[in-house]
């Protein structure tokens, strides 16, 4: 029998990669999207799968729509990837972030419990939940110390996922994923902001790049590798939580140095620091210990830091040269 998966957030970076991965595994893939005045399927088009997924309308703010989507699709697996996911915006829209990213996950868990508690449920948790944790590298037992409305909302959703497992015996898992990037990463995130600027500068279409905290350190991997781990978590006999990370951490400055260096430029000639781009509170260092995922799931990343930068710069150069964006 063909397995069915429902993905919330299918128009986002991970949603598109996960949909492509599941289609490759023979799944029937449903994607929930919110109503917008313009269609927003550019990532699905980029990966060549737009016509291979079935789209249904629903919103994380609206429990009745979630319940209807779950009833109408009768999935075996649900991947809850929908969120207001940009940390900086979460200070400007803290309540919306809590409602979509935090309460939205609880609404979806409730919809699953009411419609069919046997559906397996994946929650997109985040390394941001560790925030200012004194533990480094961070694993599943490390202490949480969220540092933004986004991180606090994700922590609420994480604990609700654990609680639905413990209270109702549901197959709910939380994947604590460290930063993962790709050529279809949103342009506001620092990696893509840099690789897009590198391409624009190289092609003579931009002269400088403004950045905020260049000393921040992140454990950056490739989104295509990370969506495999999501699926693997739902194929286990028992539901559990897993950290997914490369185990390497690099500064924003190093990312710049390598990305500009790849096209023969010195980042110091183009990058300026703008105090306006600093956050009210930042997470200074994240580095994940994914031993459990590697041992129990057999997961490992295939793309390393340098490979990720090359992939993103190459894709941006191609798009800038073609004028596609
Ligand atoms: P993304 O590109 O920002 O995608 C977010 C998705 O959520 C989009 O499809 C967006 O739809 C959808 N969405 C937002 N508000 C919604 C609402 N009210 N109702 C329904 N859908 C809504 O994020 P991503 O990078 O793919 O990340 C996927 C998930 O993993 C997110 O939950 C994120 O917080 C989490 N996460 C990401 C990372 C990472 O490094 N990428 C790491 C850890 C955890 P629109 O297209 O309409 O805006
Ligand atoms: O920032 C610093 C910034 O916005 C990374 C989301 O997917 O990963 C992501 O959250 C670092 C921060 O990602 C700029 O201050 C400097 O220290 O790329 P980012 P993030 O905040 O780590 C986690 C795991 C998620 O769950 C989130 O959903 O880079 N930084 N200068 C900058 N950041 C941005 N965006 N723009 C700058 O100009």
Tab-separated table of C-alpha atoms and ligand atoms in Angstrom:
chain	number	residue	atom	x	y	z
A	1	UNK	CA	0.000	0.000	0.000
A	2	UNK	CA	1.242	3.480	-0.864
A	3	UNK	CA	2.154	5.447	2.268
A	4	UNK	CA	0.710	8.934	2.665
A	5	UNK	CA	2.478	11.895	4.227
A	6	UNK	CA	1.130	15.320	5.090
A	7	UNK	CA	3.664	18.177	5.284
A	8	UNK	CA	2.829	21.534	6.836
A	9	UNK	CA	5.207	24.242	5.646
A	10	UNK	CA	5.667	22.537	2.250
A	11	UNK	CA	6.372	25.902	0.562
A	12	UNK	CA	9.386	26.429	2.865
A	13	UNK	CA	12.971	25.216	2.413
A	14	UNK	CA	12.633	21.954	4.351
A	15	UNK	CA	9.109	21.257	3.130
A	16	UNK	CA	10.316	21.258	-0.468
A	17	UNK	CA	13.334	19.007	0.217
A	18	UNK	CA	11.277	16.639	2.371
A	19	UNK	CA	8.538	16.408	-0.274
A	20	UNK	CA	11.138	15.521	-2.908
A	21	UNK	CA	12.688	12.912	-0.617
A	22	UNK	CA	9.325	11.282	0.229
A	23	UNK	CA	8.219	11.246	-3.426
A	24	UNK	CA	11.482	9.418	-4.139
A	25	UNK	CA	10.485	6.861	-1.494
A	26	UNK	CA	7.145	6.279	-3.246
A	27	UNK	CA	4.942	8.294	-0.859
A	28	UNK	CA	1.784	10.127	-1.827
A	29	UNK	CA	2.608	13.622	-0.546
A	30	UNK	CA	0.054	16.187	0.607
A	31	UNK	CA	1.134	19.705	1.430
A	32	UNK	CA	-0.792	22.141	3.560
A	33	UNK	CA	-0.449	25.786	2.524
A	34	UNK	CA	-1.996	28.948	3.871
A	35	UNK	CA	-3.999	31.183	1.591
A	36	UNK	CA	-1.941	33.982	0.042
A	37	UNK	CA	-2.795	36.422	-2.726
A	38	UNK	CA	-0.007	35.019	-4.921
A	39	UNK	CA	0.978	31.383	-5.278
A	40	UNK	CA	4.175	30.599	-3.473
A	41	UNK	CA	5.413	27.324	-4.915
A	42	UNK	CA	8.760	28.535	-6.273
A	43	UNK	CA	10.772	26.087	-4.170
A	44	UNK	CA	8.674	23.128	-5.329
A	45	UNK	CA	9.230	24.324	-8.895
A	46	UNK	CA	12.977	24.721	-8.302
A	47	UNK	CA	13.176	21.085	-7.169
A	48	UNK	CA	10.940	19.932	-10.043
A	49	UNK	CA	8.127	18.496	-7.910
A	50	UNK	CA	5.354	21.083	-8.094
A	51	UNK	CA	3.005	18.770	-9.991
A	52	UNK	CA	3.831	15.764	-7.841
A	53	UNK	CA	2.335	17.015	-4.578
A	54	UNK	CA	-1.310	17.612	-3.712
A	55	UNK	CA	-1.937	20.982	-2.078
A	56	UNK	CA	-4.635	21.600	0.535
A	57	UNK	CA	-5.413	24.885	2.246
A	58	UNK	CA	-5.119	25.306	5.992
A	59	UNK	CA	-3.498	27.563	8.552
A	60	UNK	CA	-1.613	26.813	11.763
A	61	UNK	CA	-3.742	29.482	13.457
A	62	UNK	CA	-6.998	27.685	12.652
A	63	UNK	CA	-7.641	24.384	14.474
A	64	UNK	CA	-10.720	23.583	12.398
A	65	UNK	CA	-8.718	23.838	9.169
A	66	UNK	CA	-6.021	21.537	10.587
A	67	UNK	CA	-8.602	18.988	11.655
A	68	UNK	CA	-10.214	19.093	8.192
A	69	UNK	CA	-6.869	18.654	6.397
A	70	UNK	CA	-5.951	15.673	8.595
A	71	UNK	CA	-9.413	14.108	8.069
A	72	UNK	CA	-9.352	14.628	4.307
A	73	UNK	CA	-5.846	13.275	3.715
A	74	UNK	CA	-5.812	10.350	6.214
A	75	UNK	CA	-1.982	10.366	6.335
A	76	UNK	CA	0.285	7.718	7.872
A	77	UNK	CA	2.819	10.408	8.791
A	78	UNK	CA	2.604	14.139	9.499
A	79	UNK	CA	5.631	16.417	9.376
A	80	UNK	CA	4.949	19.706	11.142
A	81	UNK	CA	7.395	22.107	9.493
A	82	UNK	CA	5.187	25.212	9.412
A	83	UNK	CA	6.429	28.091	11.547
A	84	UNK	CA	7.272	31.759	11.694
A	85	UNK	CA	10.890	30.638	11.518
A	86	UNK	CA	12.955	33.836	11.337
A	87	UNK	CA	14.423	34.589	14.773
A	88	UNK	CA	14.861	38.347	14.150
A	89	UNK	CA	11.174	38.745	13.212
A	90	UNK	CA	10.131	36.976	16.391
A	91	UNK	CA	10.956	40.119	18.437
A	92	UNK	CA	8.870	42.243	16.069
A	93	UNK	CA	5.960	39.782	16.006
A	94	UNK	CA	6.306	37.819	19.252
A	95	UNK	CA	2.634	36.999	19.648
A	96	UNK	CA	2.168	35.836	16.064
A	97	UNK	CA	5.337	33.743	16.442
A	98	UNK	CA	4.017	32.129	19.635
A	99	UNK	CA	0.640	31.488	18.026
A	100	UNK	CA	1.983	29.933	14.810
A	101	UNK	CA	5.202	28.290	15.993
A	102	UNK	CA	4.137	27.327	19.526
A	103	UNK	CA	0.368	27.045	19.813
A	104	UNK	CA	0.062	25.973	16.153
A	105	UNK	CA	1.987	22.778	16.894
A	106	UNK	CA	-0.330	22.048	19.825
A	107	UNK	CA	-3.374	22.610	17.606
A	108	UNK	CA	-2.008	20.121	15.080
A	109	UNK	CA	-1.283	17.587	17.840
A	110	UNK	CA	-4.877	18.003	19.032
A	111	UNK	CA	-6.178	17.538	15.487
A	112	UNK	CA	-4.179	14.297	15.207
A	113	UNK	CA	-5.382	13.063	18.614
A	114	UNK	CA	-9.013	13.770	17.692
A	115	UNK	CA	-8.932	12.413	14.126
A	116	UNK	CA	-6.576	9.434	14.436
A	117	UNK	CA	-4.012	9.165	17.264
A	118	UNK	CA	-2.187	6.402	15.368
A	119	UNK	CA	-0.782	8.892	12.835
A	120	UNK	CA	2.968	9.328	13.338
A	121	UNK	CA	3.899	12.951	14.050
A	122	UNK	CA	7.203	14.779	13.491
A	123	UNK	CA	7.790	18.153	15.166
A	124	UNK	CA	10.449	20.492	13.719
A	125	UNK	CA	12.264	21.480	16.899
A	126	UNK	CA	15.316	23.698	16.846
A	127	UNK	CA	18.805	24.096	18.272
A	128	UNK	CA	17.671	27.636	19.155
A	129	UNK	CA	15.980	26.009	22.173
A	130	UNK	CA	19.493	25.539	23.644
A	131	UNK	CA	20.209	29.242	23.219
A	132	UNK	CA	22.461	30.236	26.108
A	133	UNK	CA	22.784	26.675	27.452
A	134	UNK	CA	26.000	26.164	29.452
A	135	UNK	CA	26.343	22.721	27.815
A	136	UNK	CA	28.528	22.375	24.711
A	137	UNK	CA	28.292	20.490	22.415
A	138	UNK	CA	24.535	20.119	22.841
A	139	UNK	CA	22.815	16.739	22.835
A	140	UNK	CA	19.341	15.485	23.823
A	141	UNK	CA	20.149	15.867	27.548
A	142	UNK	CA	21.584	19.382	27.376
A	143	UNK	CA	19.851	22.183	29.244
A	144	UNK	CA	17.553	24.520	27.328
A	145	UNK	CA	17.809	28.309	27.631
A	146	UNK	CA	15.807	29.920	24.806
A	147	UNK	CA	16.904	33.456	23.893
A	148	UNK	CA	14.090	34.708	21.626
A	149	UNK	CA	10.309	34.547	21.268
A	150	UNK	CA	10.955	32.061	18.440
A	151	UNK	CA	13.067	29.783	20.640
A	152	UNK	CA	10.600	29.940	23.547
A	153	UNK	CA	7.742	29.087	21.159
A	154	UNK	CA	9.688	26.114	19.787
A	155	UNK	CA	10.401	24.927	23.312
A	156	UNK	CA	6.669	24.981	24.123
A	157	UNK	CA	5.960	22.958	20.955
A	158	UNK	CA	8.781	20.548	21.828
A	159	UNK	CA	7.421	19.851	25.287
A	160	UNK	CA	3.864	19.449	23.982
A	161	UNK	CA	5.188	16.870	21.499
A	162	UNK	CA	6.876	14.987	24.360
A	163	UNK	CA	3.717	15.316	26.473
A	164	UNK	CA	1.404	13.908	23.802
A	165	UNK	CA	3.714	10.908	23.589
A	166	UNK	CA	3.806	10.438	27.350
A	167	UNK	CA	0.117	11.240	28.025
A	168	UNK	CA	-1.589	9.472	25.137
A	169	UNK	CA	1.018	6.972	23.926
A	170	UNK	CA	1.066	8.688	20.535
A	171	UNK	CA	3.990	8.246	18.110
A	172	UNK	CA	5.230	11.833	18.342
A	173	UNK	CA	8.885	12.715	17.821
A	174	UNK	CA	10.842	15.917	18.101
A	175	UNK	CA	13.838	16.423	15.831
A	176	UNK	CA	16.160	19.017	17.347
A	177	UNK	CA	17.807	20.227	14.165
A	178	UNK	CA	20.760	22.581	14.046
A	179	UNK	CA	20.944	25.212	11.274
A	180	UNK	CA	20.604	23.733	7.823
A	181	UNK	CA	20.848	25.658	4.603
A	182	UNK	CA	20.602	25.204	0.833
A	183	UNK	CA	20.260	27.093	-2.437
A	184	UNK	CA	16.552	27.583	-1.579
A	185	UNK	CA	17.143	28.981	1.911
A	186	UNK	CA	15.184	32.206	2.544
A	187	UNK	CA	17.186	35.308	1.581
A	188	UNK	CA	16.909	36.825	5.085
A	189	UNK	CA	18.959	34.047	6.750
A	190	UNK	CA	22.633	34.885	7.046
A	191	UNK	CA	24.081	32.114	4.846
A	192	UNK	CA	21.878	32.846	1.857
A	193	UNK	CA	22.161	36.591	2.420
A	194	UNK	CA	25.937	36.140	2.079
A	195	UNK	CA	25.964	33.757	-0.908
A	196	UNK	CA	23.433	35.881	-2.790
A	197	UNK	CA	25.518	39.015	-2.104
A	198	UNK	CA	28.693	37.239	-3.232
A	199	UNK	CA	27.015	36.446	-6.568
A	200	UNK	CA	25.623	39.976	-6.961
A	201	UNK	CA	28.996	41.574	-6.112
A	202	UNK	CA	30.876	39.215	-8.432
A	203	UNK	CA	28.499	40.160	-11.261
A	204	UNK	CA	28.863	43.891	-10.527
A	205	UNK	CA	25.258	44.333	-9.361
A	206	UNK	CA	25.914	45.193	-5.683
A	207	UNK	CA	28.854	46.928	-3.935
A	208	UNK	CA	28.596	45.975	-0.299
A	209	UNK	CA	26.990	43.666	2.225
A	210	UNK	CA	25.714	44.798	5.635
A	211	UNK	CA	25.807	42.224	8.408
A	212	UNK	CA	25.219	42.121	12.172
A	213	UNK	CA	26.993	39.878	14.681
A	214	UNK	CA	29.823	38.253	12.715
A	215	UNK	CA	31.232	36.496	15.783
A	216	UNK	CA	28.143	34.263	16.197
A	217	UNK	CA	28.975	30.581	15.726
A	218	UNK	CA	26.627	28.065	14.150
A	219	UNK	CA	26.676	24.373	13.282
A	220	UNK	CA	25.612	24.583	9.616
A	221	UNK	CA	24.565	21.568	7.540
A	222	UNK	CA	22.724	20.918	4.267
A	223	UNK	CA	18.904	20.774	4.334
A	224	UNK	CA	18.837	17.857	1.882
A	225	UNK	CA	20.746	15.731	4.420
A	226	UNK	CA	18.585	16.825	7.355
A	227	UNK	CA	15.180	15.914	5.897
A	228	UNK	CA	16.354	12.288	5.665
A	229	UNK	CA	16.778	12.280	9.444
A	230	UNK	CA	13.172	13.472	9.885
A	231	UNK	CA	11.895	10.497	7.913
A	232	UNK	CA	14.242	8.057	9.684
A	233	UNK	CA	12.855	9.160	13.071
A	234	UNK	CA	9.346	8.134	12.015
A	235	UNK	CA	10.518	4.691	10.801
A	236	UNK	CA	11.753	3.570	14.251
A	237	UNK	CA	9.881	1.063	16.434
A	238	UNK	CA	9.676	3.557	19.307
A	239	UNK	CA	9.167	7.325	19.198
A	240	UNK	CA	12.057	9.378	20.581
A	241	UNK	CA	13.797	12.742	20.237
A	242	UNK	CA	17.038	13.279	18.312
A	243	UNK	CA	19.622	15.996	17.791
A	244	UNK	CA	20.656	16.387	14.144
A	245	UNK	CA	23.885	18.320	13.509
A	246	UNK	CA	27.287	18.167	11.828
A	247	UNK	CA	29.294	18.584	15.054
A	248	UNK	CA	31.340	21.456	13.574
A	249	UNK	CA	30.832	25.100	14.421
A	250	UNK	CA	31.942	28.164	12.420
A	251	UNK	CA	31.566	31.930	12.786
A	252	UNK	CA	29.561	34.088	10.400
A	253	UNK	CA	32.925	35.714	9.615
A	254	UNK	CA	34.389	32.364	8.491
A	255	UNK	CA	31.338	31.757	6.304
A	256	UNK	CA	31.970	35.139	4.641
A	257	UNK	CA	35.669	34.499	4.217
A	258	UNK	CA	35.037	31.178	2.437
A	259	UNK	CA	32.079	32.338	0.331
A	260	UNK	CA	33.867	35.459	-0.979
A	261	UNK	CA	37.134	33.519	-1.251
A	262	UNK	CA	35.452	30.900	-3.454
A	263	UNK	CA	34.942	33.527	-6.195
A	264	UNK	CA	38.362	35.112	-5.648
A	265	UNK	CA	37.217	38.084	-3.507
A	266	UNK	CA	38.259	39.289	-0.039
A	267	UNK	CA	35.174	39.732	2.170
A	268	UNK	CA	36.891	42.585	4.031
A	269	UNK	CA	36.594	44.743	0.908
A	270	UNK	CA	32.792	44.412	0.845
A	271	UNK	CA	31.333	43.542	4.261
A	272	UNK	CA	30.313	46.261	6.722
A	273	UNK	CA	28.900	45.743	10.183
A	274	UNK	CA	25.626	47.503	10.923
A	275	UNK	CA	24.586	47.865	14.589
A	276	UNK	CA	20.956	47.804	13.404
A	277	UNK	CA	21.327	44.176	12.411
A	278	UNK	CA	22.250	43.016	15.913
A	279	UNK	CA	19.462	41.214	17.785
A	280	UNK	CA	18.160	42.197	21.239
A	281	UNK	CA	19.754	38.928	22.429
A	282	UNK	CA	21.803	36.579	20.280
A	283	UNK	CA	22.839	32.970	20.600
A	284	UNK	CA	26.629	33.160	20.561
A	285	UNK	CA	27.534	29.531	19.912
A	286	UNK	CA	25.745	26.362	18.869
A	287	UNK	CA	27.426	23.038	18.206
A	288	UNK	CA	25.484	19.787	18.122
A	289	UNK	CA	26.375	16.294	19.251
A	290	UNK	CA	24.323	14.004	17.008
A	291	UNK	CA	25.828	10.689	18.237
A	292	UNK	CA	22.380	9.320	19.087
A	293	UNK	CA	21.002	9.953	15.576
A	294	UNK	CA	24.162	8.494	14.058
A	295	UNK	CA	24.028	5.359	16.243
A	296	UNK	CA	20.290	4.668	16.361
A	297	UNK	CA	19.090	6.016	13.009
A	298	UNK	CA	22.278	5.378	11.037
A	299	UNK	CA	22.116	9.019	9.895
A	300	UNK	CA	25.109	11.091	8.835
A	301	UNK	CA	25.501	14.248	6.778
A	302	UNK	CA	26.987	13.928	3.284
A	303	UNK	CA	27.678	17.628	2.582
A	304	UNK	CA	30.363	19.416	4.623
A	305	UNK	CA	30.810	23.140	5.373
A	306	UNK	CA	32.937	23.900	2.301
A	307	UNK	CA	30.683	21.807	0.044
A	308	UNK	CA	27.614	23.653	1.323
A	309	UNK	CA	29.162	27.061	0.609
A	310	UNK	CA	30.212	26.026	-2.891
A	311	UNK	CA	26.734	24.646	-3.635
A	312	UNK	CA	25.018	27.836	-2.455
A	313	UNK	CA	27.393	30.256	-4.201
A	314	UNK	CA	27.211	28.279	-7.466
A	315	UNK	CA	23.404	28.284	-7.377
A	316	UNK	CA	23.267	32.034	-6.653
A	317	UNK	CA	25.775	32.833	-9.390
A	318	UNK	CA	23.679	30.863	-11.867
A	319	UNK	CA	20.476	32.637	-10.842
A	320	UNK	CA	22.028	36.102	-10.878
A	321	UNK	CA	23.530	35.469	-14.326
A	322	UNK	CA	20.175	34.197	-15.625
A	323	UNK	CA	18.347	37.066	-13.923
A	324	UNK	CA	16.055	34.556	-12.232
A	325	UNK	CA	16.565	36.186	-8.780
B	1	LIG	P1	10.808	28.292	6.239
B	1	LIG	O1	11.522	28.204	4.934
B	1	LIG	O2	10.665	29.606	6.904
B	1	LIG	O3	9.330	27.689	5.999
B	1	LIG	C1	8.300	27.874	6.928
B	1	LIG	C2	6.998	27.336	6.349
B	1	LIG	O4	5.944	27.563	7.302
B	1	LIG	C3	6.558	27.998	5.043
B	1	LIG	O5	6.025	27.030	4.176
B	1	LIG	C4	5.453	28.940	5.511
B	1	LIG	O6	4.491	29.222	4.530
B	1	LIG	C5	4.823	28.078	6.600
B	1	LIG	N1	3.939	28.852	7.481
B	1	LIG	C6	4.244	29.980	8.178
B	1	LIG	N2	3.163	30.415	8.867
B	1	LIG	C7	2.162	29.535	8.601
B	1	LIG	C8	0.810	29.439	9.005
B	1	LIG	N3	0.250	30.335	9.833
B	1	LIG	N4	0.069	28.405	8.564
B	1	LIG	C9	0.595	27.500	7.701
B	1	LIG	N5	1.882	27.530	7.272
B	1	LIG	C10	2.644	28.545	7.716
B	1	LIG	O7	11.443	27.303	7.304
B	1	LIG	P2	12.463	26.061	7.080
B	1	LIG	O8	13.841	26.567	7.136
B	1	LIG	O9	11.995	25.244	5.947
B	1	LIG	O10	12.245	25.266	8.442
B	1	LIG	C11	11.229	24.277	8.563
B	1	LIG	C12	10.873	24.107	10.022
B	1	LIG	O11	12.009	23.684	10.759
B	1	LIG	C13	10.398	25.371	10.714
B	1	LIG	O12	9.449	24.997	11.692
B	1	LIG	C14	11.640	25.914	11.399
B	1	LIG	O13	11.293	26.717	12.485
B	1	LIG	C15	12.310	24.620	11.788
B	1	LIG	N6	13.760	24.629	11.894
B	1	LIG	C16	14.505	25.106	10.854
B	1	LIG	C17	15.885	25.039	10.914
B	1	LIG	C18	16.745	25.521	9.777
B	1	LIG	O14	17.942	25.726	10.019
B	1	LIG	N7	16.224	25.664	8.587
B	1	LIG	C19	16.490	24.468	12.053
B	1	LIG	C20	15.706	23.975	13.082
B	1	LIG	C21	14.331	24.039	12.978
B	1	LIG	P3	4.635	30.516	3.534
B	1	LIG	O15	5.475	30.032	2.391
B	1	LIG	O16	3.226	30.811	3.183
B	1	LIG	O17	5.306	31.613	4.318
B	2	LIG	O1	21.328	33.832	11.935
B	2	LIG	C1	23.934	36.303	12.768
B	2	LIG	C2	22.701	36.242	13.630
B	2	LIG	O2	19.129	34.229	10.849
B	2	LIG	C3	22.515	33.140	12.262
B	2	LIG	C4	16.493	29.551	11.613
B	2	LIG	O3	16.362	28.598	10.592
B	2	LIG	O4	18.411	28.406	12.503
B	2	LIG	C5	17.963	29.657	12.006
B	2	LIG	O5	18.080	30.673	13.006
B	2	LIG	C6	23.460	34.045	13.019
B	2	LIG	C7	22.813	34.827	14.160
B	2	LIG	O6	19.760	31.911	11.660
B	2	LIG	C8	23.253	38.722	10.170
B	2	LIG	O7	22.743	37.253	14.641
B	2	LIG	C9	24.846	38.303	11.568
B	2	LIG	O8	23.670	34.811	15.282
B	2	LIG	O9	20.835	32.780	9.678
B	2	LIG	P1	20.226	33.232	10.935
B	2	LIG	P2	19.379	31.578	13.183
B	2	LIG	O10	18.956	32.777	13.920
B	2	LIG	O11	20.489	30.766	13.730
B	2	LIG	C10	17.712	27.914	13.651
B	2	LIG	C11	18.283	26.571	14.021
B	2	LIG	C12	16.245	27.936	13.492
B	2	LIG	O12	15.531	27.112	14.072
B	2	LIG	C13	15.645	29.124	12.818
B	2	LIG	O13	14.333	28.844	12.342
B	2	LIG	O14	23.945	35.029	12.124
B	2	LIG	N1	23.898	37.367	11.770
B	2	LIG	N2	24.472	39.145	10.614
B	2	LIG	C14	22.905	37.579	10.909
B	2	LIG	N3	21.752	36.916	10.696
B	2	LIG	C15	20.929	37.375	9.723
B	2	LIG	N4	19.789	36.704	9.468
B	2	LIG	N5	21.231	38.496	8.996
B	2	LIG	C16	22.385	39.213	9.174
B	2	LIG	O15	22.624	40.201	8.502
